[in-house]
Amino acid sequence: MRAKPPLPAHKGLFGRPSVINNVLSFAAIPFILDNGAKAYADFGMGRSRGTMPIQLAGNIRYGGLFETAFGATLGELVDEIGGGTFTGREVRAVQVGGPLGAYFPRALFDTPFDYEAFAARDGLIGHGGIVVFDDTVDMVKQARFAMEFCAIESCGKCTPCRIGSTRGVETINKIINGERVAENLAVIEDLCNTMKFGSLCALGGFTPYPVMSALKHFREDFGGDLGPAPARLQAAE
Ligand code: SF4
């Protein structure tokens, strides 16, 4: 009896360590064969070498698929490649990494597109998805959407994800309705920590990223005079 299968890198084909490449890796191979590994590695920064396909979506003027070297800042990707919002309004929030990625405010647009740089700011690059929101977005509803997404997609195997996501939707609904906001925010933070560290896979484990980043960077959307974010939420600022 095991909680989940072993990682292929540890135990894969014939029980031996196995490499599994994704489309991203295969797509890089022709350039590397043509130009050499060093030419590919010359793109990027730090430990994030080469290029990354990014998907610009949401409220963005020039949405679509783009390939760029690691190291471009989030602001360059959104404002220069993406051309800002489609509506022409101010960019307020950008979700990076997919539906379970963290929300970044404009104040963090200097973050370079780099695995370590995003992790240092409690974010993730994930599959390179970037979804842009203008200043009409309601971030408490975005936080609820993350919990709803997790509740719908959960396979139900582990308790933090299966029950935590449903309790998360209920608790955020109470916050939206103005019920005991401070206490319910504490419940959400506790719930997110349980899901992050107690879930068996990335679905339950990553759902706290959009929720906690919305709470950390857009606290004013969660209603009432809540005061500054607790120290544990400010640690990575
Ligand atoms: S975290 Fe993963 S394994 Fe656990 S219930 Fe959610 S989807 Fe299933």
XYZ file of N, CA and C and ligand atoms in Angstrom:
719
model
N 0.859 -1.203 0.000
C 0.000 0.000 0.000
C 0.883 1.237 0.000
N 0.669 2.114 -0.965
C 1.452 3.347 -0.995
C 0.532 4.515 -1.305
N 0.942 5.694 -0.810
C 0.091 6.871 -0.970
C 0.029 7.308 -2.420
N 1.135 7.244 -3.119
C 1.147 7.613 -4.542
C 2.311 6.895 -5.224
N 2.280 6.778 -6.553
C 3.332 6.042 -7.258
C 4.682 6.750 -7.117
N 5.787 6.001 -7.260
C 7.105 6.651 -7.187
C 7.338 7.559 -8.403
N 8.224 8.533 -8.246
C 8.577 9.395 -9.375
C 9.373 8.577 -10.388
N 9.082 8.734 -11.706
C 9.845 7.979 -12.720
C 11.348 8.202 -12.614
N 11.770 9.403 -12.185
C 13.207 9.667 -12.063
C 13.839 8.759 -11.007
N 13.009 8.265 -10.070
C 13.517 7.339 -9.049
C 13.288 5.894 -9.468
N 12.096 5.633 -9.967
C 11.737 4.246 -10.284
C 10.728 4.278 -11.430
N 11.205 4.029 -12.643
C 10.330 4.125 -13.802
C 10.275 2.832 -14.576
N 10.630 2.890 -15.874
C 10.586 1.711 -16.749
C 11.458 0.580 -16.182
N 10.892 -0.622 -16.120
C 11.572 -1.800 -15.563
C 12.072 -1.546 -14.147
N 11.411 -0.614 -13.440
C 11.809 -0.334 -12.063
C 13.093 0.468 -11.950
N 13.588 0.992 -13.094
C 14.851 1.741 -13.096
C 14.568 3.238 -13.247
N 15.496 4.105 -12.803
C 15.323 5.545 -13.023
C 15.125 5.851 -14.507
N 14.110 6.622 -14.854
C 13.758 6.864 -16.257
C 13.546 8.345 -16.512
N 13.961 8.767 -17.705
C 13.760 10.157 -18.103
C 12.472 10.248 -18.914
N 11.617 11.203 -18.568
C 10.424 11.479 -19.372
C 10.499 12.928 -19.826
N 10.599 13.142 -21.116
C 10.664 14.507 -21.647
C 9.281 14.973 -22.064
N 9.032 16.257 -21.875
C 7.783 16.802 -22.365
C 8.016 17.499 -23.710
N 6.942 18.029 -24.283
C 7.024 18.661 -25.606
C 8.024 19.817 -25.589
N 8.064 20.513 -24.459
C 8.969 21.654 -24.305
C 10.414 21.234 -24.548
N 10.798 20.122 -23.948
C 12.173 19.642 -24.114
C 12.429 19.232 -25.561
N 11.475 18.471 -26.135
C 11.674 18.032 -27.517
C 11.767 19.230 -28.477
N 10.985 20.272 -28.206
C 10.988 21.439 -29.097
C 12.322 22.177 -29.064
N 13.057 22.044 -27.969
C 14.347 22.738 -27.847
C 15.464 21.993 -28.572
N 15.242 20.712 -28.836
C 16.328 19.874 -29.361
C 16.840 20.338 -30.734
N 15.973 20.657 -31.714
C 16.513 21.056 -33.029
C 17.474 22.241 -32.936
N 17.126 23.253 -32.123
C 18.016 24.414 -31.983
C 19.347 23.989 -31.366
N 19.288 23.122 -30.361
C 20.520 22.697 -29.686
C 21.392 21.881 -30.638
N 20.764 21.003 -31.447
C 21.555 20.213 -32.403
C 22.173 21.123 -33.469
N 21.445 22.148 -33.877
C 21.954 23.066 -34.910
C 23.057 23.974 -34.388
N 22.880 24.453 -33.155
C 23.741 25.540 -32.670
C 24.617 25.173 -31.480
N 24.374 24.026 -30.894
C 25.176 23.610 -29.753
C 24.517 23.975 -28.431
N 24.901 23.208 -27.403
C 24.285 23.399 -26.092
C 24.608 24.772 -25.511
N 25.838 25.244 -25.781
C 26.226 26.529 -25.185
C 25.358 27.665 -25.734
N 25.073 27.598 -27.039
C 24.252 28.661 -27.640
C 22.877 28.706 -26.975
N 22.324 27.529 -26.690
C 21.013 27.502 -26.017
C 21.139 28.003 -24.584
N 22.202 27.540 -23.909
C 22.373 27.931 -22.502
C 22.716 29.410 -22.348
N 23.181 30.037 -23.430
C 23.485 31.477 -23.353
C 22.216 32.301 -23.146
N 21.059 31.735 -23.515
C 19.792 32.400 -23.186
C 19.472 32.110 -21.724
N 18.832 33.041 -21.062
C 18.359 32.778 -19.713
C 19.204 33.413 -18.642
N 18.920 33.038 -17.410
C 19.632 33.601 -16.264
C 19.681 32.549 -15.156
N 20.670 32.672 -14.281
C 20.776 31.770 -13.132
C 20.715 30.314 -13.547
N 19.843 29.568 -12.866
C 19.689 28.148 -13.204
C 18.602 27.927 -14.246
N 17.907 28.992 -14.636
C 16.858 28.874 -15.657
C 17.462 29.229 -17.009
N 17.898 28.230 -17.740
C 18.615 28.463 -19.000
C 17.706 28.202 -20.193
N 18.052 28.838 -21.307
C 17.310 28.603 -22.545
C 16.083 29.487 -22.646
N 15.081 28.969 -23.349
C 13.876 29.755 -23.612
C 12.644 29.075 -23.031
N 11.576 29.831 -22.972
C 10.327 29.316 -22.401
C 9.160 29.812 -23.248
N 8.286 28.919 -23.699
C 7.072 29.396 -24.359
C 6.111 29.935 -23.304
N 5.609 31.113 -23.506
C 4.647 31.673 -22.558
C 3.312 31.891 -23.262
N 2.260 31.790 -22.494
C 0.915 31.998 -23.024
C 0.357 33.259 -22.367
N 0.167 34.304 -23.150
C -0.410 35.550 -22.639
C -1.907 35.523 -22.890
N -2.686 35.658 -21.821
C -4.136 35.530 -21.954
C -4.841 36.457 -20.976
N -6.162 36.361 -20.981
C -6.957 37.216 -20.104
C -7.203 38.554 -20.755
N -7.165 39.609 -19.956
C -7.426 40.962 -20.442
C -6.110 41.553 -20.951
N -5.726 41.156 -22.178
C -4.411 41.527 -22.720
C -4.572 41.941 -24.181
N -3.822 42.962 -24.582
C -3.993 43.478 -25.943
C -3.497 42.482 -26.988
N -2.285 41.950 -26.781
C -1.718 41.015 -27.760
C -1.579 39.644 -27.107
N -2.675 38.929 -27.007
C -2.619 37.602 -26.413
C -2.067 36.585 -27.393
N -1.626 35.447 -26.882
C -1.150 34.380 -27.757
C 0.049 33.686 -27.156
N 0.695 32.890 -28.010
C 1.866 32.126 -27.582
C 3.129 32.835 -28.030
N 4.073 32.991 -27.122
C 5.341 33.654 -27.422
C 6.455 32.828 -26.804
N 7.616 32.876 -27.431
C 8.784 32.215 -26.842
C 9.817 33.278 -26.526
N 10.322 33.246 -25.314
C 11.321 34.236 -24.925
C 12.350 33.595 -24.002
N 13.507 34.230 -23.907
C 14.532 33.717 -23.009
C 14.093 33.930 -21.564
N 14.464 33.026 -20.684
C 14.270 33.270 -19.262
C 14.992 34.568 -18.899
N 14.468 35.273 -17.922
C 15.135 36.478 -17.449
C 14.401 37.760 -17.790
N 13.514 37.718 -18.818
C 12.685 38.909 -19.078
C 11.830 39.153 -17.839
N 11.599 40.404 -17.496
C 10.784 40.655 -16.307
C 9.304 40.448 -16.614
N 8.541 40.240 -15.567
C 7.098 40.082 -15.725
C 6.501 41.327 -16.380
N 7.030 42.491 -16.013
C 6.542 43.737 -16.605
C 6.806 43.792 -18.103
N 7.997 43.322 -18.537
C 8.304 43.311 -19.975
C 7.356 42.373 -20.713
N 7.072 41.228 -20.105
C 6.177 40.272 -20.771
C 4.770 40.846 -20.919
N 4.281 41.481 -19.865
C 2.893 41.959 -19.873
C 2.760 43.270 -20.648
N 3.656 44.217 -20.389
C 3.491 45.557 -20.967
C 4.082 45.658 -22.379
N 5.251 45.024 -22.602
C 5.923 45.202 -23.897
C 5.486 44.138 -24.898
N 5.565 42.870 -24.525
C 5.128 41.825 -25.464
C 3.599 41.810 -25.540
N 2.945 41.870 -24.380
C 1.485 41.779 -24.343
C 0.766 43.090 -24.633
N 1.473 44.213 -24.522
C 0.860 45.504 -24.834
C -0.131 46.001 -23.801
N -0.064 45.482 -22.572
C -0.998 45.935 -21.534
C -2.377 45.317 -21.710
N -3.355 45.925 -21.080
C -4.695 45.310 -21.101
C -5.432 45.593 -22.416
N -6.362 44.715 -22.747
C -7.222 44.909 -23.921
C -8.153 46.090 -23.700
N -8.599 46.265 -22.453
C -9.535 47.349 -22.144
C -8.852 48.700 -22.081
N -7.511 48.704 -21.996
C -6.785 49.964 -21.877
C -6.712 50.473 -20.444
N -7.297 49.727 -19.520
C -7.242 50.123 -18.118
C -5.934 49.642 -17.495
N -5.701 50.069 -16.260
C -4.488 49.670 -15.555
C -4.453 48.161 -15.307
N -3.274 47.560 -15.459
C -3.109 46.170 -15.033
C -3.085 46.162 -13.504
N -3.933 45.340 -12.918
C -3.921 45.262 -11.437
C -3.295 43.974 -10.937
N -3.582 42.863 -11.598
C -3.093 41.569 -11.129
C -2.753 40.689 -12.321
N -1.739 39.869 -12.127
C -1.336 38.925 -13.168
C -1.158 37.572 -12.495
N -1.853 36.573 -13.017
C -1.680 35.229 -12.469
C -0.679 34.481 -13.339
N 0.352 33.982 -12.711
C 1.439 33.346 -13.452
C 1.522 31.868 -13.086
N 1.555 31.018 -14.106
C 1.813 29.600 -13.868
C 0.620 28.701 -14.064
N -0.538 29.256 -14.403
C -1.718 28.421 -14.585
C -2.766 28.753 -13.541
N -3.869 28.002 -13.539
C -4.967 28.334 -12.620
C -4.604 28.202 -11.146
N -3.495 27.537 -10.858
C -3.051 27.429 -9.468
C -1.787 28.244 -9.226
N -1.508 29.200 -10.108
C -0.354 30.080 -9.920
C -0.712 31.247 -9.013
N 0.326 31.905 -8.503
C 0.105 33.052 -7.617
C -0.252 34.294 -8.424
N -0.972 35.218 -7.779
C -1.279 36.523 -8.368
C -0.164 37.503 -7.998
N 0.315 38.212 -9.005
C 1.342 39.220 -8.776
C 0.755 40.615 -9.034
N 1.029 41.568 -8.132
C 0.602 42.954 -8.374
C 1.653 43.672 -9.208
N 1.321 44.856 -9.701
C 2.284 45.611 -10.507
C 3.576 45.898 -9.738
N 3.469 46.013 -8.413
C 4.655 46.294 -7.588
C 5.719 45.207 -7.730
N 5.328 44.020 -8.207
C 6.301 42.926 -8.366
C 6.620 42.664 -9.841
N 6.355 43.650 -10.695
C 6.606 43.448 -12.127
C 8.094 43.412 -12.464
N 8.948 43.723 -11.483
C 10.391 43.622 -11.737
C 10.888 42.186 -11.566
N 9.998 41.252 -11.240
C 10.412 39.857 -11.042
C 10.843 39.239 -12.364
N 12.094 38.771 -12.465
C 12.498 38.139 -13.724
C 11.850 36.775 -13.893
N 11.544 36.426 -15.139
C 10.935 35.122 -15.414
C 12.011 34.056 -15.219
N 12.057 33.538 -14.011
C 13.136 32.643 -13.581
C 12.560 31.808 -12.434
N 12.802 30.512 -12.472
C 12.176 29.630 -11.477
C 12.469 30.080 -10.048
N 13.740 30.369 -9.774
C 14.108 30.715 -8.398
C 13.550 32.080 -8.002
N 13.580 33.041 -8.943
C 13.095 34.391 -8.614
C 11.605 34.361 -8.284
N 10.840 33.567 -9.030
C 9.414 33.477 -8.731
C 9.175 32.741 -7.416
N 9.941 31.677 -7.180
C 9.769 30.939 -5.919
C 10.096 31.836 -4.729
N 11.101 32.715 -4.885
C 11.485 33.610 -3.787
C 10.372 34.591 -3.453
N 9.444 34.802 -4.395
C 8.311 35.698 -4.146
C 7.001 34.917 -4.043
N 7.127 33.676 -3.565
C 5.956 32.824 -3.313
C 5.128 32.595 -4.566
N 5.797 32.532 -5.722
C 5.089 32.262 -6.964
C 5.705 31.057 -7.655
N 5.188 30.776 -8.840
C 5.753 29.685 -9.632
C 5.548 29.997 -11.111
N 6.456 29.454 -11.903
C 6.380 29.670 -13.350
C 5.431 28.665 -13.988
N 5.385 27.468 -13.415
C 4.465 26.442 -13.908
C 4.637 26.205 -15.395
N 3.529 26.211 -16.135
C 3.613 25.947 -17.576
C 3.770 27.228 -18.378
N 4.021 28.363 -17.699
C 4.273 29.602 -18.428
C 3.018 30.358 -18.802
N 1.906 30.018 -18.202
C 0.669 30.745 -18.471
C 0.653 32.069 -17.715
N 0.266 33.132 -18.409
C 0.169 34.453 -17.781
C -1.219 35.014 -18.099
N -2.027 35.236 -17.073
C -3.383 35.751 -17.266
C -3.474 37.129 -16.608
N -3.880 38.108 -17.410
C -3.856 39.510 -16.977
C -5.266 39.986 -16.594
N -5.336 40.769 -15.517
C -6.599 41.346 -15.040
C -6.419 42.851 -14.892
N -7.430 43.613 -15.261
C -7.333 45.066 -15.076
C -7.879 45.469 -13.705
N -8.020 46.764 -13.486
C -8.346 47.250 -12.144
C -9.812 47.068 -11.760
N -10.577 46.355 -12.584
C -11.954 46.044 -12.191
C -12.048 44.667 -11.527
N -10.939 43.954 -11.441
C -10.989 42.597 -10.891
C -11.278 42.642 -9.391
N -12.021 41.650 -8.927
C -12.306 41.512 -7.502
C -11.510 40.299 -7.014
N -10.465 40.544 -6.244
C -9.536 39.463 -5.931
C -10.091 38.455 -4.928
N -11.073 38.849 -4.130
C -11.650 37.843 -3.229
C -12.417 36.810 -4.055
N -13.007 37.241 -5.163
C -13.707 36.289 -6.033
C -12.699 35.401 -6.781
N -11.552 35.959 -7.087
C -10.512 35.141 -7.725
C -10.005 34.074 -6.748
N -9.896 34.458 -5.476
C -9.483 33.480 -4.466
C -10.521 32.369 -4.356
N -11.801 32.751 -4.383
C -12.855 31.735 -4.312
C -12.818 30.840 -5.544
N -12.537 31.431 -6.711
C -12.465 30.634 -7.940
C -11.412 29.527 -7.815
N -10.275 29.846 -7.169
C -9.219 28.834 -7.012
C -9.729 27.666 -6.176
N -10.442 27.974 -5.097
C -10.993 26.904 -4.250
C -12.062 26.119 -5.018
N -12.885 26.816 -5.793
C -13.921 26.135 -6.583
C -13.284 25.200 -7.602
N -12.240 25.704 -8.261
C -11.526 24.901 -9.261
C -11.004 23.618 -8.618
N -10.404 23.761 -7.440
C -9.850 22.606 -6.742
C -10.960 21.642 -6.338
N -12.085 22.167 -5.864
C -13.181 21.297 -5.440
C -13.729 20.499 -6.625
N -13.799 21.146 -7.793
C -14.333 20.465 -8.984
C -13.333 19.434 -9.508
N -12.060 19.780 -9.512
C -11.046 18.909 -10.122
C -10.513 17.846 -9.172
N -10.756 17.983 -7.866
C -10.193 17.052 -6.886
C -10.593 15.612 -7.203
N -9.618 14.699 -7.107
C -9.937 13.279 -7.319
C -10.525 12.673 -6.054
N -10.391 13.378 -4.932
C -11.022 12.932 -3.695
C -10.194 11.992 -2.847
N -8.948 11.725 -3.277
C -8.169 10.722 -2.557
C -7.714 11.201 -1.176
N -7.314 12.484 -1.090
C -6.804 12.926 0.218
C -7.685 14.026 0.820
N -7.733 14.044 2.137
C -8.667 14.904 2.857
C -8.389 16.401 2.711
N -7.133 16.853 2.811
C -6.922 18.309 2.729
C -7.480 18.916 1.459
N -7.316 18.221 0.334
C -7.795 18.737 -0.944
C -9.295 18.532 -1.076
N -9.770 17.329 -0.800
C -11.188 17.013 -1.030
C -12.100 17.867 -0.160
N -11.796 17.916 1.129
C -12.671 18.653 2.053
C -12.217 20.106 2.192
N -10.881 20.297 2.164
C -10.359 21.652 2.344
C -10.865 22.620 1.288
N -10.932 22.162 0.036
C -11.365 23.071 -1.029
C -12.836 23.467 -0.855
N -13.670 22.509 -0.468
C -15.089 22.814 -0.252
C -15.265 23.750 0.944
N -14.530 23.458 2.037
C -14.588 24.378 3.193
C -14.043 25.745 2.792
N -13.066 25.758 1.883
C -12.501 27.034 1.434
C -13.528 27.881 0.713
N -14.313 27.261 -0.185
C -15.369 27.997 -0.897
C -16.366 28.558 0.112
N -16.782 27.713 1.056
C -17.773 28.153 2.055
C -17.238 29.330 2.878
N -15.967 29.226 3.276
C -15.402 30.261 4.151
C -15.218 31.567 3.388
N -14.790 31.483 2.133
C -14.643 32.724 1.355
C -16.010 33.342 1.082
N -17.033 32.516 0.909
C -18.384 33.067 0.758
C -18.785 33.874 1.992
N -18.424 33.367 3.160
C -18.725 34.107 4.401
C -17.980 35.436 4.412
N -16.720 35.422 3.950
C -15.942 36.674 3.909
C -16.606 37.662 2.954
N -17.047 37.157 1.796
C -17.721 38.031 0.817
C -19.000 38.622 1.423
N -19.666 37.819 2.262
C -20.910 38.293 2.892
C -20.651 39.135 4.142
N -19.362 39.342 4.460
C -19.034 40.194 5.595
C -19.206 39.538 6.954
N -19.253 38.196 6.969
C -19.453 37.494 8.252
C -18.109 37.265 8.940
N -17.929 37.825 10.121
C -16.731 37.585 10.963
C -15.474 37.477 10.096
N -15.212 38.560 9.381
C -14.186 38.534 8.337
C -12.805 38.149 8.889
N -12.381 38.793 9.962
C -11.033 38.522 10.482
C -10.882 37.053 10.886
N -11.902 36.518 11.576
C -11.822 35.110 12.003
C -11.814 34.174 10.796
N -12.636 34.474 9.813
C -12.691 33.592 8.643
C -11.429 33.695 7.787
N -10.782 34.854 7.803
C -9.500 34.947 7.098
C -8.460 34.071 7.785
N -8.502 34.034 9.115
C -7.568 33.163 9.849
C -7.835 31.699 9.495
N -9.112 31.359 9.322
C -9.458 29.980 8.925
C -8.878 29.684 7.544
N -9.002 30.647 6.628
C -8.479 30.442 5.267
C -6.966 30.230 5.291
N -6.272 31.036 6.085
C -4.809 30.884 6.152
C -4.444 29.510 6.699
N -5.151 29.075 7.750
C -4.891 27.775 8.345
C -5.190 26.661 7.335
N -6.317 26.812 6.645
C -6.735 25.828 5.645
C -5.690 25.730 4.524
N -5.202 26.871 4.085
C -4.216 26.877 3.005
C -2.930 26.171 3.438
N -2.503 26.408 4.664
C -1.293 25.724 5.134
C -1.503 24.219 5.179
N -2.690 23.795 5.615
C -2.981 22.357 5.671
C -2.998 21.767 4.266
N -3.622 22.471 3.322
C -3.683 21.964 1.944
C -2.291 21.940 1.316
N -1.511 23.007 1.560
C -0.190 23.113 0.931
C 0.732 21.987 1.384
N 0.710 21.715 2.692
C 1.677 20.747 3.224
C 1.089 19.347 3.411
N -0.256 19.209 3.336
C -0.848 17.910 3.608
C -1.449 17.219 2.407
N -1.493 17.899 1.245
C -2.102 17.274 0.065
C -1.109 16.325 -0.605
N -1.663 15.318 -1.244
C -0.795 14.315 -1.869
C -0.203 14.783 -3.189
N -0.887 15.652 -3.913
C -0.350 16.060 -5.210
C -0.497 17.568 -5.383
N -0.069 18.036 -6.553
C 0.033 19.481 -6.784
C -1.327 20.174 -6.823
N -2.412 19.459 -7.102
C -3.703 20.158 -7.177
C -4.045 20.784 -5.821
N -4.103 19.949 -4.805
C -4.389 20.481 -3.474
C -3.223 21.299 -2.928
N -2.001 20.885 -3.281
C -0.814 21.555 -2.747
C -0.592 22.950 -3.306
N -1.067 23.190 -4.536
C -0.824 24.498 -5.160
C -2.028 25.436 -5.081
N -3.209 24.920 -4.781
C -4.378 25.809 -4.678
C -4.142 26.979 -3.716
N -3.398 26.785 -2.625
C -3.132 27.941 -1.746
C -2.366 29.084 -2.420
N -1.654 28.831 -3.512
C -0.880 29.924 -4.128
C -1.771 31.083 -4.579
N -2.793 30.843 -5.412
C -3.647 31.985 -5.782
C -4.400 32.566 -4.593
N -4.812 31.709 -3.665
C -5.596 32.213 -2.528
C -4.726 33.109 -1.637
N -3.575 32.596 -1.247
C -2.726 33.349 -0.315
C -2.115 34.586 -0.967
N -1.796 34.503 -2.262
C -1.227 35.690 -2.917
C -2.297 36.773 -3.063
N -3.534 36.379 -3.326
C -4.619 37.370 -3.380
C -4.776 38.043 -2.025
N -4.698 37.249 -0.991
C -4.851 37.788 0.367
C -3.664 38.667 0.751
N -2.494 38.260 0.309
C -1.288 39.003 0.680
C -1.167 40.343 -0.066
N -1.435 40.321 -1.363
C -1.177 41.517 -2.177
C -2.416 42.391 -2.398
N -3.599 41.824 -2.184
C -4.830 42.570 -2.474
C -5.775 42.477 -1.278
N -5.209 42.683 -0.119
C -5.945 42.468 1.129
C -7.182 43.375 1.224
N -7.094 44.519 0.581
C -8.217 45.456 0.658
C -9.496 44.898 0.020
N -9.353 43.896 -0.850
C -10.544 43.322 -1.493
C -11.292 42.353 -0.583
N -10.688 42.024 0.556
C -11.293 41.013 1.416
C -12.191 41.616 2.496
N -12.427 42.923 2.376
C -13.438 43.565 3.211
C -12.982 43.983 4.585
N -13.618 45.050 5.089
C -13.364 45.509 6.450
C -11.990 46.120 6.622
N -11.729 46.643 7.805
C -10.423 47.195 8.145
C -9.615 46.067 8.767
N -8.864 45.389 7.910
C -8.193 44.159 8.345
C -6.794 44.399 8.870
N -6.296 45.605 8.721
C -4.941 45.874 9.166
C -3.932 45.238 8.225
N -2.641 45.343 8.556
C -1.614 44.779 7.680
C -1.653 43.258 7.696
N -1.074 42.657 6.654
C -1.003 41.202 6.593
C -0.133 40.688 7.737
N -0.456 39.508 8.301
C 0.370 38.941 9.360
C 1.813 38.741 8.886
N 2.740 38.661 9.858
C 4.165 38.584 9.530
C 4.480 37.417 8.606
N 3.764 36.284 8.797
C 4.100 35.115 7.977
C 3.741 35.341 6.505
N 2.803 36.269 6.261
C 2.474 36.572 4.873
C 3.401 37.621 4.302
N 4.076 38.369 5.182
C 4.945 39.441 4.700
C 6.367 38.941 4.483
N 6.648 37.708 4.931
C 8.035 37.229 4.985
C 8.756 37.364 3.655
N 8.043 37.106 2.546
C 8.733 37.078 1.250
C 8.712 38.423 0.551
N 8.190 39.443 1.197
C 8.119 40.744 0.533
C 9.495 41.404 0.547
S -4.383 16.636 -3.748
Fe -4.281 15.308 -5.535
S -4.448 13.226 -4.675
Fe -5.237 14.638 -3.095
S -7.494 14.687 -3.481
Fe -6.499 16.436 -4.562
S -6.236 15.662 -6.654
Fe -6.522 13.882 -5.333
